[in-house]
Amino acid sequence: MAAYLVKRLLLMIPTLLGIMLISFIIIQFAPGGPVERVIAQLTGTDVSATSRIGGGQSDIAGAQARTVQGGQEGSGSGYRGAQGLDPEFIKQLEKQFGFDKPAHERFFLMMKNYLMFDFGKSYFRDVSVIELIKEKLPVSISLGIWMTLFTYLISIPLGIRKAVHDGEKFDTWTSGILVIGYAIPGFLVAVFLLVMFAGGSFLQIFPSRGLTSEGWSQMSLWGKAVDYAWHLVLPLTAMALASFTTMTFLTKNAFLDEIRKQYVLTGRSKGLSESTILYGHVFRNAMLLVIAGFPGAFIGAFLTGSLLIETIFSLDGLGLLGFESIINRDYPVVFATLYIFSLVSLVVHLVTDLVYTMVDPRIDFESREV
């Protein structure tokens, strides 16, 4: 196991570097950029859906607008919409955003800073990237935790019942429902729920945005809990629908594998009841692998399930922050969140493998290729 652990740790370095390098290269060829964003705001051509971002961005544009030279016929910078702007102003923008350096130099400087967890400041918000992430983190963690618990609480009992009734009508029709739910993208479910239950065109039962109502701070403790739970219903349903399928079938297969073992036949021959065999022996052994996958399930929910859902339901978490940062070309936020998410994902996958070996010593990762 020590050799496997060392291999996985060493493999993280090129994996993380490759993720960042490929993303950096793609960004270089993406149209637009922070310089173009400021130019568009100065010239009044910014029609972005997220142009509402204020603070640092408006201060930058306002302070630098004095350098605009209306009589000049182009800056020669090659930036779209830069006609009529002072070339020195364009150079100042490039220096401010770091584009006065070659691409390879910017990449290695970024990675050097990231190794020390120095993520710099947001281009368009007067705050450091790490402070932005800390501010949005509680919402995403909250969604990830509740979604994982919600998924486990429903999928495990359902998977056990499917294993007990394997091949029967209940197993067949629930499998069909789960497969259909898995095939439907979460954002389509979110839109459907909004239309049906959040005042879109039919019923107004659940709130359509945010995690709390106005005046939440003045509510009683019980009122706060109920209001918070009421706001979570639609986002969690949209996020967890696909997760039910994976966890349910994992639980079912784990129980089927244990039910077919010799010790179950021995218990039945001794006259033990089915409930005693199922929950006294099978449950303990079958649930080890399911529980061992909890870290990976949580990280999967936390990293991959929140972007579109947070955007649709206006939840101010990391998903919405990442979406707005991409749209507004706020590269420090984009790359910092990508770096953190990738690093956490790699570490958690390694921890999950180690937990598997702890709960089931028969698993030997050293015998396979890394």
Short mmCIF file of C-alpha atoms in Angstrom, two decimals:
data_model
loop_
_atom_site.label_atom_id
_atom_site.label_comp_id
_atom_site.label_asym_id
_atom_site.label_seq_id
_atom_site.Cartn_x
_atom_site.Cartn_y
_atom_site.Cartn_z
CA MET A 1 0.00 0.00 0.00
CA ALA A 2 2.89 2.38 0.70
CA ALA A 3 4.16 2.01 -2.87
CA TYR A 4 0.66 2.63 -4.25
CA LEU A 5 0.26 5.70 -2.06
CA VAL A 6 3.57 7.16 -3.26
CA LYS A 7 2.64 6.48 -6.89
CA ARG A 8 -0.72 8.20 -6.52
CA LEU A 9 0.81 11.23 -4.80
CA LEU A 10 3.45 11.57 -7.51
CA LEU A 11 0.83 11.13 -10.22
CA MET A 12 -1.17 14.04 -8.80
CA ILE A 13 1.54 16.50 -9.85
CA PRO A 14 1.42 15.91 -13.65
CA THR A 15 -2.36 15.40 -13.50
CA LEU A 16 -2.95 18.74 -11.83
CA LEU A 17 -0.41 20.44 -14.09
CA GLY A 18 -2.07 18.94 -17.17
CA ILE A 19 -5.54 20.10 -16.10
CA MET A 20 -4.32 23.64 -15.54
CA LEU A 21 -2.24 23.71 -18.76
CA ILE A 22 -5.05 22.48 -21.00
CA SER A 23 -7.49 24.96 -19.43
CA PHE A 24 -4.97 27.78 -19.78
CA ILE A 25 -4.42 26.99 -23.46
CA ILE A 26 -8.16 26.89 -24.15
CA ILE A 27 -8.60 30.25 -22.45
CA GLN A 28 -5.97 31.78 -24.74
CA PHE A 29 -8.07 30.94 -27.79
CA ALA A 30 -11.40 31.90 -26.24
CA PRO A 31 -12.88 35.11 -27.69
CA GLY A 32 -12.96 38.15 -25.46
CA GLY A 33 -11.01 38.77 -22.28
CA PRO A 34 -10.76 41.17 -19.33
CA VAL A 35 -9.23 43.91 -21.51
CA GLU A 36 -12.11 43.65 -23.96
CA ARG A 37 -14.55 43.70 -21.06
CA VAL A 38 -13.25 47.04 -19.79
CA ILE A 39 -13.15 48.45 -23.34
CA ALA A 40 -16.75 47.35 -23.90
CA GLN A 41 -17.86 49.08 -20.72
CA LEU A 42 -16.04 52.29 -21.60
CA THR A 43 -17.51 52.37 -25.09
CA GLY A 44 -21.01 51.40 -23.91
CA THR A 45 -21.12 48.14 -25.87
CA ASP A 46 -21.20 45.75 -22.89
CA VAL A 47 -24.45 43.83 -23.10
CA SER A 48 -23.37 40.88 -20.94
CA ALA A 49 -26.03 39.28 -18.75
CA THR A 50 -23.68 39.69 -15.81
CA SER A 51 -22.56 43.23 -16.48
CA ARG A 52 -24.23 44.11 -13.18
CA ILE A 53 -20.99 43.18 -11.34
CA GLY A 54 -19.90 46.36 -9.67
CA GLY A 55 -17.42 47.44 -7.09
CA GLY A 56 -13.89 47.05 -8.35
CA GLN A 57 -14.92 46.78 -11.99
CA SER A 58 -16.84 50.03 -12.06
CA ASP A 59 -14.05 51.76 -10.14
CA ILE A 60 -11.50 50.58 -12.70
CA ALA A 61 -13.61 51.72 -15.62
CA GLY A 62 -14.48 55.03 -14.01
CA ALA A 63 -10.94 55.87 -12.99
CA GLN A 64 -9.45 54.93 -16.34
CA ALA A 65 -12.11 56.49 -18.52
CA ARG A 66 -10.29 59.82 -18.22
CA THR A 67 -7.56 58.45 -20.47
CA VAL A 68 -9.95 58.00 -23.38
CA GLN A 69 -8.92 60.21 -26.27
CA GLY A 70 -11.95 60.77 -28.44
CA GLY A 71 -10.02 62.32 -31.30
CA GLN A 72 -7.70 59.39 -31.91
CA GLU A 73 -8.56 56.95 -34.65
CA GLY A 74 -7.47 53.65 -33.13
CA SER A 75 -4.97 52.32 -30.71
CA GLY A 76 -3.32 49.75 -32.94
CA SER A 77 -3.78 47.23 -30.15
CA GLY A 78 -5.85 44.73 -32.13
CA TYR A 79 -8.58 44.67 -29.48
CA ARG A 80 -12.12 44.76 -30.77
CA GLY A 81 -13.81 48.08 -30.03
CA ALA A 82 -10.55 49.82 -29.07
CA GLN A 83 -10.84 52.49 -31.75
CA GLY A 84 -10.69 55.94 -30.23
CA LEU A 85 -8.83 54.85 -27.07
CA ASP A 86 -5.35 56.02 -26.13
CA PRO A 87 -2.73 53.31 -26.92
CA GLU A 88 -1.08 54.05 -23.57
CA PHE A 89 -4.38 53.33 -21.87
CA ILE A 90 -4.56 49.94 -23.60
CA LYS A 91 -1.00 49.17 -22.47
CA GLN A 92 -1.92 50.09 -18.90
CA LEU A 93 -4.87 47.70 -19.06
CA GLU A 94 -2.63 44.92 -20.38
CA LYS A 95 -0.12 45.52 -17.59
CA GLN A 96 -2.84 45.66 -14.96
CA PHE A 97 -4.23 42.28 -16.04
CA GLY A 98 -0.78 40.77 -16.62
CA PHE A 99 -1.09 40.50 -20.39
CA ASP A 100 2.13 42.42 -20.96
CA LYS A 101 3.98 39.12 -20.41
CA PRO A 102 4.18 36.13 -22.80
CA ALA A 103 1.62 33.36 -22.25
CA HIS A 104 4.15 30.76 -21.05
CA GLU A 105 5.59 33.20 -18.53
CA ARG A 106 2.10 34.00 -17.19
CA PHE A 107 1.32 30.29 -16.83
CA PHE A 108 4.46 29.41 -14.89
CA LEU A 109 4.08 32.48 -12.68
CA MET A 110 0.48 31.49 -11.96
CA MET A 111 1.46 27.92 -11.06
CA LYS A 112 4.31 29.14 -8.86
CA ASN A 113 1.87 31.33 -6.90
CA TYR A 114 -0.72 28.56 -6.73
CA LEU A 115 1.80 26.18 -5.15
CA MET A 116 1.92 28.65 -2.25
CA PHE A 117 -1.89 29.03 -2.38
CA ASP A 118 -1.52 32.63 -3.47
CA PHE A 119 -4.46 33.15 -5.84
CA GLY A 120 -4.20 36.91 -6.21
CA LYS A 121 -7.14 39.31 -6.51
CA SER A 122 -10.21 39.25 -8.66
CA TYR A 123 -9.97 41.40 -11.79
CA PHE A 124 -13.35 43.01 -11.32
CA ARG A 125 -14.02 42.83 -7.57
CA ASP A 126 -11.89 44.65 -5.06
CA VAL A 127 -11.26 41.51 -3.00
CA SER A 128 -8.82 38.60 -2.99
CA VAL A 129 -9.87 35.37 -4.70
CA ILE A 130 -9.51 33.36 -1.50
CA GLU A 131 -11.88 35.74 0.31
CA LEU A 132 -14.41 35.36 -2.49
CA ILE A 133 -14.22 31.59 -2.24
CA LYS A 134 -14.58 31.70 1.56
CA GLU A 135 -17.66 33.90 1.18
CA LYS A 136 -19.38 31.53 -1.27
CA LEU A 137 -18.18 28.25 0.22
CA PRO A 138 -20.87 27.78 2.93
CA VAL A 139 -23.70 27.69 0.38
CA SER A 140 -22.01 25.04 -1.78
CA ILE A 141 -20.95 22.95 1.22
CA SER A 142 -24.50 23.14 2.55
CA LEU A 143 -25.92 21.89 -0.75
CA GLY A 144 -23.31 19.13 -0.99
CA ILE A 145 -23.88 17.84 2.54
CA TRP A 146 -27.67 17.84 2.35
CA MET A 147 -27.72 16.32 -1.12
CA THR A 148 -25.41 13.49 -0.04
CA LEU A 149 -27.42 12.76 3.11
CA PHE A 150 -30.68 13.00 1.18
CA THR A 151 -29.35 10.55 -1.43
CA TYR A 152 -28.11 8.05 1.17
CA LEU A 153 -31.32 8.17 3.24
CA ILE A 154 -33.45 7.30 0.20
CA SER A 155 -31.13 5.12 -1.87
CA ILE A 156 -29.97 2.72 0.85
CA PRO A 157 -33.46 1.54 1.99
CA LEU A 158 -34.57 1.40 -1.64
CA GLY A 159 -31.49 -0.57 -2.68
CA ILE A 160 -32.00 -3.04 0.19
CA ARG A 161 -35.62 -3.62 -0.78
CA LYS A 162 -34.67 -4.09 -4.43
CA ALA A 163 -32.08 -6.69 -3.40
CA VAL A 164 -34.59 -8.56 -1.25
CA HIS A 165 -37.16 -8.51 -4.09
CA ASP A 166 -34.63 -9.03 -6.90
CA GLY A 167 -36.34 -9.84 -10.19
CA GLU A 168 -39.84 -9.13 -8.90
CA LYS A 169 -42.24 -6.43 -10.13
CA PHE A 170 -41.10 -3.90 -7.53
CA ASP A 171 -37.48 -4.30 -8.62
CA THR A 172 -38.39 -3.99 -12.30
CA TRP A 173 -40.53 -0.84 -12.19
CA THR A 174 -38.30 0.99 -9.71
CA SER A 175 -35.30 0.24 -11.94
CA GLY A 176 -37.16 1.75 -14.88
CA ILE A 177 -37.97 4.91 -12.93
CA LEU A 178 -34.39 5.26 -11.70
CA VAL A 179 -32.93 4.85 -15.19
CA ILE A 180 -35.29 7.48 -16.60
CA GLY A 181 -34.41 9.85 -13.77
CA TYR A 182 -30.72 9.26 -14.38
CA ALA A 183 -31.12 10.07 -18.08
CA ILE A 184 -32.78 13.46 -17.49
CA PRO A 185 -30.26 16.29 -16.96
CA GLY A 186 -30.52 18.02 -13.59
CA PHE A 187 -30.97 21.48 -15.09
CA LEU A 188 -34.04 20.32 -17.04
CA VAL A 189 -35.50 18.94 -13.83
CA ALA A 190 -34.74 22.28 -12.15
CA VAL A 191 -36.54 24.25 -14.87
CA PHE A 192 -39.51 21.86 -14.73
CA LEU A 193 -39.76 22.21 -10.95
CA LEU A 194 -39.62 26.00 -11.20
CA VAL A 195 -42.38 26.07 -13.80
CA MET A 196 -44.59 23.61 -11.93
CA PHE A 197 -44.10 24.48 -8.25
CA ALA A 198 -42.43 27.90 -7.95
CA GLY A 199 -44.92 30.18 -9.62
CA GLY A 200 -43.75 29.69 -13.17
CA SER A 201 -47.09 28.82 -14.77
CA PHE A 202 -48.88 26.55 -12.32
CA LEU A 203 -48.44 26.30 -8.55
CA GLN A 204 -46.72 28.70 -6.13
CA ILE A 205 -45.68 26.29 -3.39
CA PHE A 206 -41.92 26.64 -3.08
CA PRO A 207 -39.66 29.70 -3.33
CA SER A 208 -37.87 30.14 -6.65
CA ARG A 209 -34.58 31.67 -5.47
CA GLY A 210 -32.16 31.89 -2.57
CA LEU A 211 -31.83 29.77 0.58
CA THR A 212 -33.71 32.09 2.94
CA SER A 213 -36.66 34.45 2.83
CA GLU A 214 -36.70 38.17 3.58
CA GLY A 215 -36.72 38.80 7.29
CA TRP A 216 -35.07 35.45 8.00
CA SER A 217 -32.88 36.94 10.72
CA GLN A 218 -35.98 38.00 12.68
CA MET A 219 -37.54 34.52 12.64
CA SER A 220 -37.49 32.11 15.55
CA LEU A 221 -35.05 29.20 15.50
CA TRP A 222 -37.79 26.82 14.38
CA GLY A 223 -38.97 29.30 11.77
CA LYS A 224 -35.44 29.64 10.39
CA ALA A 225 -35.07 25.86 10.12
CA VAL A 226 -38.41 25.43 8.35
CA ASP A 227 -37.74 28.33 5.95
CA TYR A 228 -34.27 27.02 5.12
CA ALA A 229 -35.59 23.48 4.52
CA TRP A 230 -38.42 24.84 2.34
CA HIS A 231 -35.91 26.66 0.14
CA LEU A 232 -33.81 23.48 -0.22
CA VAL A 233 -36.59 21.25 -1.55
CA LEU A 234 -36.43 22.16 -5.24
CA PRO A 235 -32.61 22.53 -5.60
CA LEU A 236 -31.94 19.26 -3.78
CA THR A 237 -34.55 17.41 -5.81
CA ALA A 238 -33.00 18.62 -9.06
CA MET A 239 -29.45 17.81 -7.92
CA ALA A 240 -30.09 14.43 -6.28
CA LEU A 241 -32.39 12.79 -8.82
CA ALA A 242 -29.55 11.32 -10.89
CA SER A 243 -27.55 10.39 -7.77
CA PHE A 244 -30.35 8.13 -6.53
CA THR A 245 -29.74 5.73 -9.41
CA THR A 246 -26.02 5.20 -8.82
CA MET A 247 -26.30 4.80 -5.05
CA THR A 248 -29.41 2.60 -5.21
CA PHE A 249 -27.87 0.12 -7.65
CA LEU A 250 -24.59 0.14 -5.71
CA THR A 251 -26.50 -0.76 -2.53
CA LYS A 252 -28.56 -3.41 -4.29
CA ASN A 253 -25.53 -5.10 -5.85
CA ALA A 254 -23.62 -5.01 -2.56
CA PHE A 255 -26.50 -6.72 -0.76
CA LEU A 256 -27.03 -9.27 -3.53
CA ASP A 257 -23.36 -10.18 -3.37
CA GLU A 258 -23.60 -10.77 0.39
CA ILE A 259 -26.99 -12.57 0.28
CA ARG A 260 -25.53 -15.22 -2.03
CA LYS A 261 -22.64 -16.05 0.30
CA GLN A 262 -22.31 -19.21 2.34
CA TYR A 263 -22.80 -17.61 5.76
CA VAL A 264 -26.33 -16.55 4.78
CA LEU A 265 -27.22 -20.13 3.87
CA THR A 266 -25.68 -21.27 7.15
CA GLY A 267 -27.77 -18.75 9.11
CA ARG A 268 -30.95 -19.90 7.39
CA SER A 269 -30.14 -23.54 8.10
CA LYS A 270 -29.81 -22.65 11.78
CA GLY A 271 -33.31 -21.23 11.79
CA LEU A 272 -32.43 -17.52 11.97
CA SER A 273 -35.16 -15.17 10.76
CA GLU A 274 -34.72 -13.28 7.50
CA SER A 275 -34.68 -9.94 9.31
CA THR A 276 -31.93 -11.17 11.66
CA ILE A 277 -29.85 -12.41 8.73
CA LEU A 278 -30.48 -9.27 6.66
CA TYR A 279 -29.92 -6.59 9.30
CA GLY A 280 -27.74 -8.48 11.75
CA HIS A 281 -25.18 -9.90 9.31
CA VAL A 282 -25.72 -8.89 5.66
CA PHE A 283 -26.31 -5.20 6.39
CA ARG A 284 -23.05 -4.80 8.32
CA ASN A 285 -20.94 -6.40 5.59
CA ALA A 286 -22.72 -4.94 2.57
CA MET A 287 -22.74 -1.37 3.86
CA LEU A 288 -18.98 -1.16 4.30
CA LEU A 289 -18.31 -0.39 0.64
CA VAL A 290 -21.31 1.94 0.41
CA ILE A 291 -20.22 3.97 3.45
CA ALA A 292 -16.61 3.98 2.27
CA GLY A 293 -17.75 5.82 -0.84
CA PHE A 294 -19.22 8.71 1.18
CA PRO A 295 -16.22 11.08 0.71
CA GLY A 296 -16.29 10.59 -3.05
CA ALA A 297 -20.07 10.98 -3.19
CA PHE A 298 -19.92 14.23 -1.23
CA ILE A 299 -17.15 15.71 -3.38
CA GLY A 300 -19.00 14.64 -6.51
CA ALA A 301 -22.12 16.44 -5.29
CA PHE A 302 -20.11 19.44 -4.12
CA LEU A 303 -18.00 19.91 -7.27
CA THR A 304 -20.16 18.79 -10.17
CA GLY A 305 -23.77 19.21 -9.18
CA SER A 306 -24.04 22.83 -8.19
CA LEU A 307 -23.06 25.08 -11.12
CA LEU A 308 -26.27 25.07 -13.16
CA ILE A 309 -28.51 24.46 -10.16
CA GLU A 310 -27.05 27.42 -8.26
CA THR A 311 -27.44 29.58 -11.35
CA ILE A 312 -31.06 28.54 -11.99
CA PHE A 313 -32.12 28.99 -8.36
CA SER A 314 -29.94 32.08 -7.75
CA LEU A 315 -27.99 30.43 -4.93
CA ASP A 316 -24.93 32.50 -4.11
CA GLY A 317 -22.38 29.68 -3.98
CA LEU A 318 -19.25 28.59 -5.81
CA GLY A 319 -21.21 27.34 -8.81
CA LEU A 320 -22.77 30.74 -9.47
CA LEU A 321 -19.45 32.45 -8.74
CA GLY A 322 -17.70 30.24 -11.30
CA PHE A 323 -20.38 30.86 -13.91
CA GLU A 324 -20.23 34.64 -13.51
CA SER A 325 -16.42 34.57 -13.48
CA ILE A 326 -16.31 32.68 -16.77
CA ILE A 327 -18.83 35.01 -18.40
CA ASN A 328 -16.96 38.09 -17.16
CA ARG A 329 -13.50 36.67 -17.95
CA ASP A 330 -12.39 37.01 -14.32
CA TYR A 331 -9.48 34.63 -14.89
CA PRO A 332 -7.98 34.65 -11.35
CA VAL A 333 -11.29 33.36 -9.95
CA VAL A 334 -11.75 30.85 -12.79
CA PHE A 335 -8.28 29.32 -12.48
CA ALA A 336 -8.21 29.42 -8.67
CA THR A 337 -11.51 27.54 -8.34
CA LEU A 338 -10.39 25.05 -11.01
CA TYR A 339 -7.10 24.49 -9.17
CA ILE A 340 -8.76 24.03 -5.78
CA PHE A 341 -11.51 21.76 -7.11
CA SER A 342 -9.03 19.60 -9.03
CA LEU A 343 -6.67 19.31 -6.07
CA VAL A 344 -9.47 18.44 -3.64
CA SER A 345 -10.93 15.92 -6.08
CA LEU A 346 -7.59 14.14 -6.52
CA VAL A 347 -6.98 14.01 -2.77
CA VAL A 348 -10.48 12.75 -1.97
CA HIS A 349 -10.26 10.01 -4.59
CA LEU A 350 -7.05 8.85 -2.96
CA VAL A 351 -8.65 8.97 0.50
CA THR A 352 -11.62 6.98 -0.84
CA ASP A 353 -9.29 4.26 -2.13
CA LEU A 354 -7.56 4.10 1.25
CA VAL A 355 -10.92 3.85 3.05
CA TYR A 356 -11.94 0.99 0.75
CA THR A 357 -8.82 -0.95 1.71
CA MET A 358 -9.51 -0.29 5.40
CA VAL A 359 -13.08 -1.61 5.28
CA ASP A 360 -12.26 -4.51 2.94
CA PRO A 361 -8.65 -5.81 3.15
CA ARG A 362 -9.33 -8.01 0.10
CA ILE A 363 -9.04 -4.91 -2.11
CA ASP A 364 -5.46 -4.58 -3.29
CA PHE A 365 -4.72 -1.47 -5.35
CA GLU A 366 -1.02 -2.29 -5.57
CA SER A 367 -1.76 -5.21 -7.85
CA ARG A 368 -3.26 -2.99 -10.56
CA GLU A 369 -1.85 -0.33 -12.81
CA VAL A 370 -2.12 3.20 -11.38
#
